[in-house]
Amino acid sequence: MIELIDVHKSFDGTEILKGISAKFESGKTSLIIGQSGSGKTVLMKSLIGLHRVDQGQIIYDGRNMPDMSFKQLRALRREMGMLFQGSALFDFMTVLENVMYPLEMFSNMTAIEIEKRARFCLGRVDLVERSYSLHPSEISGGMQKRVAIARAIALNPKYLFCDEPNSGLDPVSSLVIDRLIKEITEEFNMTTIINTHDMNSVMEIGDNIVFIKKGYMKWQGSNKQLFNSGSEDLDEFVFASNLFKAVKDAHEKHGASI
Amino acid sequence: MYRVFGKPDKWKMYFRQLLLEMETLGLSSLGIVIIISIFMGAIMVIQIKLDMDSPLLPIYTVGLATRDVLLLEFSSTIMCLILAGKVGSNIASEIGTMRITEQIDALEIMGVNSANFLILPKVSAFIIMMPMLVIISMAMGMIGGYSVALFSGIVTVTEFEIGLQFAFVPYHVFYSIFKSLVFAFIISSVASFYGYNVKGGALDVGKASTNAVVNSSILILLSNIVITNFMLA
């Protein structure tokens, strides 16, 4: 479990995160949602330690990240997997080498075991074998995301972070990636945190949703509670889409709850 | 600095990267080194002969001057200035692109010391490969000069050979190789610094690449004066 307590972060005197507190439980997919510029990416980067927070606590199963030394932080990071917005695969390595890389760096497995594990991870994300020898530039965006997921889960991380996993993907591929993340989270009992503003993802896999606006945490709940949150700010964000507004209106007209 | 030159996370991975970089930075530069050295050696013979066309100077002076220019300045300093453009921009743009596409962040998240993993193999590979490039450049320059002597006949091959061997000081080869080691460190570390600290987008990678080449060239020229003063003056 990851817990945020009163997290503040400023850049050049401008406060971006203004006292965020939230809980992210293991085995559940937690989504951080909010408009562009609301502080989602800064929050994500603070969570993984790429930004040092100015104030507050980020507690990873009892360990407070801001108190950690560089060495301790590096050790904690080995328990993390991260799926970046642009996949961030290493250009100079093939698909298989990308997934083998963290295993080669941090495991004591033999070369055969490493390749076997990498092939298992790539198989788990449904990548076809003939793509294993290709370089990232030779495969599609959706496939790159799958490779990035395979790389992220290679070392059996306890915590999985995804920064806009659906960005640049078509709706079908987005759905596949969303479901894959949820399946993996439940299968490996990981604490998964996803940064997104894709409402389809929210409805599909949002076990726990944290809504932030202008650096403040405005609401936390599940996707089932989303439409009846009672939060004006959240309603403004969720029902910006005509589709969601129409669904809500239709349900209200017929007296049914969503 | 400590992060870059600290102990690698895994030696096996370090040596694998080192071999890869020796090929990328060293062997891939061999072609340009050979071509430029041959032509420069050839041109040097023609121009020196033109400038030394005096009955008071022995003909073998052409070979002697060509050898000394190659050994003392061309194969180390001028070749390193050329390689600062090729290798320096390669390193800065490669690391810079990794920075803006979040590949370096990905390494950090995995718990890898990204500075050490990316920069140390490049610096050490280039330092290892540079003496080889310098020695090949010296040899190729002399072959270029020899070819001119052989085919154009502006100096005889025998006179040219006498000039190459006359008053040879082996220390000059050591001096040249020592300089090239310093220059190799400057090129690879300055380019890595600019690449690693890129912020922004593709435009900033281009700027970093330019800055890396310009600044490493200036540092090469400055250190050339200092080293020459200490070793030859």
XYZ file of C-alpha atoms in Angstrom:
491
model
C 0.000 0.000 0.000
C 1.098 3.542 -0.710
C -0.102 6.441 1.382
C 0.323 10.139 0.688
C 0.053 12.523 3.616
C -0.097 16.272 3.027
C 2.267 16.304 0.037
C 3.447 19.717 -1.154
C 5.661 20.479 -4.143
C 6.668 23.828 -5.642
C 8.698 24.879 -8.659
C 10.298 28.338 -8.724
C 7.934 29.588 -6.010
C 4.806 28.237 -7.716
C 3.067 25.599 -5.630
C 1.900 22.726 -7.838
C 0.833 20.188 -5.206
C -1.022 21.794 -2.302
C -1.342 19.199 0.419
C -2.350 15.974 -1.351
C -3.400 13.072 0.879
C -4.564 9.742 -0.547
C -4.304 5.968 -0.130
C -3.558 3.406 -2.818
C -4.194 -0.210 -1.868
C -2.497 -3.290 -3.246
C -4.345 -5.502 -5.718
C -6.347 -2.524 -6.941
C -5.931 -0.179 -9.860
C -5.918 3.384 -8.625
C -6.355 6.203 -11.100
C -5.244 9.782 -10.654
C -7.487 11.948 -12.802
C -7.711 15.637 -13.447
C -7.440 18.236 -16.167
C -4.187 19.021 -17.917
C -2.081 21.206 -15.622
C -3.797 19.960 -12.475
C -0.567 18.442 -11.136
C -1.042 14.769 -12.069
C 2.383 14.319 -13.648
C 4.139 16.162 -10.817
C 2.297 13.937 -8.339
C 3.335 10.821 -10.270
C 6.970 11.941 -10.482
C 6.924 12.758 -6.757
C 5.501 9.318 -6.029
C 8.343 7.576 -7.842
C 10.977 9.877 -6.390
C 11.960 11.753 -9.533
C 10.882 14.929 -7.698
C 11.739 15.433 -4.037
C 8.637 16.739 -2.239
C 8.915 19.955 -0.204
C 6.692 18.725 2.601
C 4.634 15.665 3.498
C 5.055 11.913 3.538
C 4.950 9.246 0.837
C 4.741 5.953 2.678
C 5.500 2.703 0.862
C 4.343 -0.097 3.176
C 5.645 1.740 6.236
C 8.721 3.290 4.577
C 8.659 7.053 4.123
C 10.258 7.896 0.780
C 11.273 11.554 1.526
C 13.377 10.298 4.484
C 15.310 7.831 2.348
C 18.940 8.157 1.307
C 19.842 7.880 -2.372
C 20.888 4.261 -1.817
C 17.634 3.380 -0.054
C 15.664 5.118 -2.795
C 17.427 3.054 -5.453
C 16.625 -0.107 -3.503
C 12.954 0.914 -3.281
C 12.880 1.650 -6.990
C 13.776 -1.963 -7.688
C 10.343 -2.794 -6.269
C 8.724 -0.464 -8.800
C 7.700 -0.900 -12.404
C 6.833 2.034 -14.575
C 4.977 2.385 -17.834
C 5.827 5.732 -19.398
C 3.577 7.795 -21.651
C 5.921 7.288 -24.624
C 6.830 3.730 -23.515
C 10.502 4.787 -22.991
C 11.872 1.572 -24.462
C 15.613 1.516 -25.075
C 16.148 2.225 -28.778
C 19.404 0.308 -28.998
C 17.909 -2.931 -27.695
C 15.492 -5.382 -29.276
C 12.093 -6.125 -27.736
C 13.451 -9.204 -25.957
C 16.589 -7.381 -24.761
C 14.437 -4.570 -23.348
C 12.566 -7.028 -21.140
C 15.722 -8.959 -20.248
C 17.565 -5.783 -19.220
C 16.160 -5.325 -15.653
C 16.613 -9.046 -15.037
C 20.246 -8.910 -16.173
C 20.878 -5.896 -13.969
C 19.181 -6.970 -10.777
C 18.555 -10.694 -10.672
C 20.889 -13.590 -9.998
C 19.281 -15.732 -12.675
C 21.294 -17.569 -15.308
C 21.160 -16.385 -18.911
C 18.711 -19.188 -19.786
C 16.430 -18.339 -16.857
C 16.512 -14.647 -17.776
C 15.467 -15.334 -21.349
C 12.759 -17.729 -20.156
C 11.360 -15.127 -17.755
C 11.486 -12.383 -20.426
C 9.654 -14.636 -22.885
C 7.059 -15.425 -20.204
C 6.462 -11.691 -19.583
C 6.180 -10.954 -23.296
C 3.798 -13.881 -23.687
C 1.764 -12.589 -20.740
C 1.134 -9.336 -22.606
C 0.213 -11.303 -25.749
C 3.143 -10.302 -27.901
C 3.848 -12.561 -30.837
C 7.245 -14.256 -30.917
C 8.302 -12.844 -34.266
C 8.358 -9.323 -32.758
C 10.934 -10.312 -30.085
C 13.902 -9.640 -32.338
C 12.597 -6.292 -33.604
C 13.657 -2.883 -32.298
C 11.080 -0.537 -30.675
C 11.005 1.693 -33.762
C 9.884 -1.295 -35.836
C 6.724 -2.076 -33.849
C 3.391 -0.244 -33.381
C 2.536 2.080 -30.481
C 0.238 -0.527 -28.933
C 2.947 -3.167 -29.121
C 5.459 -0.748 -27.585
C 3.103 -0.286 -24.614
C 2.862 -4.062 -24.212
C 6.639 -4.398 -24.262
C 6.868 -1.598 -21.684
C 4.366 -3.448 -19.470
C 6.334 -6.680 -19.899
C 9.545 -4.866 -18.924
C 7.798 -3.241 -15.948
C 6.583 -6.579 -14.557
C 9.784 -8.528 -15.322
C 11.144 -8.185 -11.779
C 7.765 -8.874 -10.115
C 7.353 -5.316 -8.805
C 5.198 -4.527 -5.797
C 4.249 -1.163 -7.240
C 3.299 -0.390 -10.837
C 3.033 3.175 -12.128
C 1.513 4.059 -15.477
C 1.675 7.542 -16.933
C -1.139 7.982 -19.449
C -0.930 4.399 -20.731
C -3.535 5.026 -23.448
C -2.038 8.133 -24.929
C -1.705 7.825 -28.703
C -3.684 4.566 -28.870
C -6.949 3.824 -30.663
C -9.998 2.944 -28.468
C -9.667 -0.803 -29.030
C -5.959 -0.885 -28.178
C -6.638 1.368 -25.175
C -9.183 -1.089 -23.865
C -6.777 -3.995 -24.336
C -4.022 -2.159 -22.446
C -6.433 -1.130 -19.654
C -7.657 -4.679 -19.172
C -4.128 -6.027 -19.287
C -3.029 -3.641 -16.531
C -5.998 -4.606 -14.380
C -5.454 -8.328 -14.911
C -1.767 -8.050 -14.059
C -2.503 -5.946 -10.982
C -4.880 -8.563 -9.612
C -2.734 -11.519 -10.678
C 0.448 -10.222 -9.009
C -1.320 -8.293 -6.207
C 0.497 -5.062 -7.128
C -0.284 -1.527 -6.031
C -1.013 0.068 -9.379
C -1.337 3.804 -9.879
C -2.365 5.164 -13.262
C -2.209 8.749 -14.337
C -4.931 9.430 -16.905
C -7.645 11.719 -18.155
C -9.267 9.034 -20.258
C -12.810 8.559 -18.918
C -13.117 5.173 -20.643
C -10.202 3.913 -18.525
C -11.820 5.389 -15.445
C -15.027 3.466 -16.050
C -13.251 0.288 -17.146
C -10.637 -0.228 -14.436
C -11.084 2.518 -11.807
C -11.204 0.582 -8.525
C -9.975 3.663 -6.722
C -10.039 7.148 -8.217
C -8.250 10.228 -6.948
C -9.427 13.465 -8.544
C -7.113 16.446 -8.306
C -7.700 20.005 -9.401
C -5.213 22.880 -9.292
C -2.986 20.880 -6.944
C -5.694 19.960 -4.439
C -7.122 16.502 -3.863
C -10.832 17.075 -4.429
C -12.339 13.599 -4.291
C -11.479 9.938 -3.780
C -13.757 6.965 -4.450
C -14.499 4.147 -6.883
C -15.844 4.360 -10.429
C -19.242 3.199 -9.120
C -19.459 6.320 -6.951
C -18.163 8.643 -9.632
C -21.470 9.805 -11.105
C -23.004 10.501 -7.717
C -19.983 12.007 -6.049
C -21.641 15.238 -4.973
C -18.478 17.096 -6.009
C -19.141 19.977 -8.393
C -15.521 20.014 -9.542
C -15.598 16.317 -10.356
C -18.979 16.598 -12.140
C -17.554 19.424 -14.228
C -14.648 17.156 -15.265
C -16.630 13.935 -15.762
C -19.588 15.424 -17.600
C -17.519 17.563 -19.915
C -18.066 14.678 -22.332
C -21.481 14.819 -24.024
C -21.635 11.043 -23.942
C -21.335 10.837 -20.160
C -23.722 13.780 -19.743
C -26.308 12.084 -21.963
C -25.997 8.834 -20.018
C -26.481 10.670 -16.748
C -29.477 12.647 -18.048
C -31.104 9.497 -19.421
C -30.706 7.689 -16.145
C -32.022 10.632 -14.141
C -35.032 10.899 -16.468
C -35.885 7.269 -15.883
C -35.194 7.513 -12.175
C -32.449 4.937 -12.131
C -29.145 5.266 -10.380
C -25.907 4.932 -12.344
C 30.890 13.106 -11.097
C 30.820 10.500 -8.322
C 27.746 8.879 -9.874
C 29.430 8.675 -13.286
C 32.780 7.315 -12.205
C 31.567 5.130 -9.343
C 31.553 1.338 -9.385
C 29.187 -0.051 -12.042
C 26.004 -1.771 -10.809
C 26.979 -4.921 -12.665
C 30.418 -5.459 -14.246
C 29.068 -7.872 -16.834
C 26.678 -5.227 -18.160
C 29.448 -2.608 -18.038
C 31.799 -4.699 -20.174
C 29.005 -5.461 -22.632
C 28.288 -1.739 -23.011
C 32.024 -1.025 -23.208
C 32.464 -3.374 -26.184
C 29.391 -1.891 -27.850
C 30.721 1.645 -27.395
C 34.208 0.677 -28.583
C 32.564 -0.388 -31.802
C 30.175 2.573 -32.041
C 32.640 5.309 -31.116
C 35.969 3.795 -32.155
C 35.645 1.321 -34.996
C 32.934 3.329 -36.745
C 35.325 6.321 -36.784
C 38.036 4.335 -38.499
C 36.787 5.120 -42.013
C 36.809 8.890 -41.607
C 40.200 8.772 -39.824
C 41.763 6.756 -42.653
C 40.316 8.886 -45.463
C 41.216 12.242 -43.885
C 44.702 11.092 -42.857
C 45.606 9.730 -46.310
C 44.503 12.926 -48.048
C 46.087 15.207 -45.455
C 49.398 13.318 -45.685
C 49.292 13.574 -49.488
C 48.459 17.289 -49.472
C 51.106 17.992 -46.831
C 53.834 16.517 -49.062
C 52.747 18.645 -52.026
C 52.532 21.883 -50.010
C 55.731 21.321 -48.043
C 57.588 20.616 -51.271
C 56.158 23.831 -52.708
C 57.247 25.887 -49.659
C 60.666 24.258 -49.376
C 61.654 24.539 -52.992
C 65.058 25.925 -52.139
C 68.420 24.433 -53.165
C 69.668 25.074 -49.601
C 67.213 22.611 -48.096
C 67.731 18.906 -48.643
C 64.832 17.177 -50.421
C 64.345 14.740 -47.540
C 63.103 17.711 -45.451
C 59.704 17.107 -47.101
C 59.463 13.654 -45.506
C 60.813 14.920 -42.189
C 58.365 17.845 -41.983
C 55.439 15.648 -43.026
C 56.308 13.114 -40.314
C 56.679 15.749 -37.587
C 53.466 17.563 -38.488
C 51.594 14.257 -38.477
C 53.134 13.067 -35.213
C 53.060 16.302 -33.276
C 49.795 17.963 -34.289
C 47.722 16.471 -37.056
C 47.097 12.894 -35.890
C 46.331 13.942 -32.337
C 44.976 17.513 -32.192
C 43.434 18.010 -35.636
C 42.075 14.470 -35.750
C 40.548 14.940 -32.275
C 38.932 18.202 -33.405
C 37.373 16.299 -36.282
C 36.297 13.494 -33.953
C 34.860 16.060 -31.534
C 32.390 16.826 -34.307
C 31.606 13.233 -35.167
C 31.757 11.469 -31.806
C 30.836 14.465 -29.630
C 27.613 15.154 -31.497
C 26.834 11.432 -31.587
C 27.161 11.083 -27.798
C 25.315 14.318 -26.960
C 22.403 13.591 -29.289
C 22.112 9.949 -28.246
C 22.029 10.682 -24.509
C 19.933 13.839 -25.063
C 17.327 11.874 -27.003
C 17.251 9.255 -24.268
C 16.638 12.071 -21.781
C 13.721 13.673 -23.644
C 12.088 10.335 -24.459
C 12.168 9.400 -20.750
C 14.536 6.456 -21.306
C 16.864 7.853 -18.637
C 13.911 8.209 -16.245
C 13.064 4.579 -17.015
C 16.592 3.546 -16.005
C 16.340 5.577 -12.785
C 12.983 4.006 -11.915
C 14.517 0.558 -12.329
C 17.114 1.590 -9.750
C 19.929 1.806 -12.309
C 22.605 4.471 -11.866
C 21.815 5.954 -15.297
C 24.796 8.333 -15.389
C 27.179 5.475 -14.686
C 25.485 3.032 -17.072
C 25.359 5.471 -19.985
C 28.416 7.687 -19.574
C 31.197 5.561 -18.060
C 31.317 2.990 -20.919
C 31.397 5.804 -23.494
C 34.235 7.676 -21.781
C 36.320 4.563 -21.164
C 35.634 3.103 -24.639
C 36.710 6.296 -26.362
C 39.849 6.577 -24.210
C 40.743 2.970 -25.072
C 40.099 3.427 -28.801
C 41.703 6.837 -29.270
C 45.406 5.738 -29.230
C 44.559 3.159 -31.885
C 42.915 5.818 -34.047
C 45.882 8.163 -33.570
C 48.446 5.503 -34.516
C 46.381 4.519 -37.577
C 46.085 8.195 -38.513
C 49.886 8.607 -38.308
C 50.446 5.546 -40.466
C 47.791 6.516 -43.011
C 49.130 10.086 -43.258
C 52.569 8.746 -44.079
C 51.099 6.289 -46.592
C 49.276 9.236 -48.219
C 52.541 11.174 -48.463
C 54.381 8.113 -49.730
C 51.738 7.616 -52.440
C 52.244 11.178 -53.679
C 56.006 10.600 -53.763
C 55.483 7.347 -55.617
C 52.941 8.483 -58.189
C 53.646 12.180 -58.766
C 57.408 12.092 -58.410
C 57.642 15.559 -56.821
C 60.049 13.938 -54.376
C 61.676 10.578 -54.829
C 60.482 7.704 -52.682
C 63.992 7.233 -51.340
C 64.327 10.882 -50.284
C 60.883 10.744 -48.701
C 61.805 7.589 -46.758
C 65.060 9.136 -45.574
C 63.087 12.161 -44.365
C 60.592 9.979 -42.498
C 63.390 8.242 -40.609
C 65.734 11.218 -40.118
C 66.140 12.458 -36.517
C 63.138 10.484 -35.354
C 62.221 11.107 -31.701
C 60.089 8.245 -30.293
C 59.023 10.545 -27.436
C 56.908 12.483 -29.966
C 54.720 9.419 -30.464
C 54.247 9.116 -26.703
C 53.456 12.844 -26.503
C 50.886 12.522 -29.262
C 49.195 9.502 -27.697
C 49.136 11.152 -24.264
C 47.478 14.234 -25.747
C 44.912 12.104 -27.524
C 43.966 10.366 -24.255
C 43.271 13.745 -22.653
C 41.306 14.874 -25.720
C 39.299 11.634 -25.756
C 38.303 12.262 -22.142
C 37.339 15.864 -22.953
C 35.242 14.931 -26.006
C 33.339 12.078 -24.369
C 32.762 13.696 -20.979
C 31.776 17.143 -22.289
C 29.360 15.600 -24.816
C 27.907 13.288 -22.164
C 27.434 16.231 -19.788
C 25.502 18.260 -22.363
C 23.457 15.247 -23.482
C 22.591 14.098 -19.976
C 21.430 17.550 -18.892
C 19.142 18.273 -21.834
C 15.794 19.757 -20.860
C 12.986 20.257 -23.372
C 12.567 18.761 -26.814
C 14.265 17.948 -30.095
C 15.457 21.535 -30.548
C 17.292 21.368 -27.221
C 18.972 18.108 -28.225
C 20.316 19.923 -31.296
C 21.549 22.809 -29.131
C 23.191 20.390 -26.698
C 24.924 18.669 -29.577
C 26.252 21.978 -30.934
C 27.366 23.142 -27.489
C 29.132 19.839 -26.903
C 31.144 20.154 -30.129
C 31.990 23.849 -29.665
C 33.000 23.556 -26.022
C 34.972 20.365 -26.399
C 36.842 21.904 -29.372
C 37.763 24.945 -27.285
C 38.873 22.755 -24.382
C 40.975 20.625 -26.748
C 42.784 23.720 -28.054
C 43.369 25.089 -24.542
C 44.602 21.803 -23.143
C 46.821 21.366 -26.219
C 48.714 24.516 -25.245
C 49.061 23.402 -21.634
C 50.184 19.855 -22.479
C 52.611 21.026 -25.177
C 54.098 23.554 -22.780
C 54.663 20.873 -20.129
C 55.860 18.090 -22.395
C 57.791 19.813 -25.160
C 58.819 23.281 -24.019
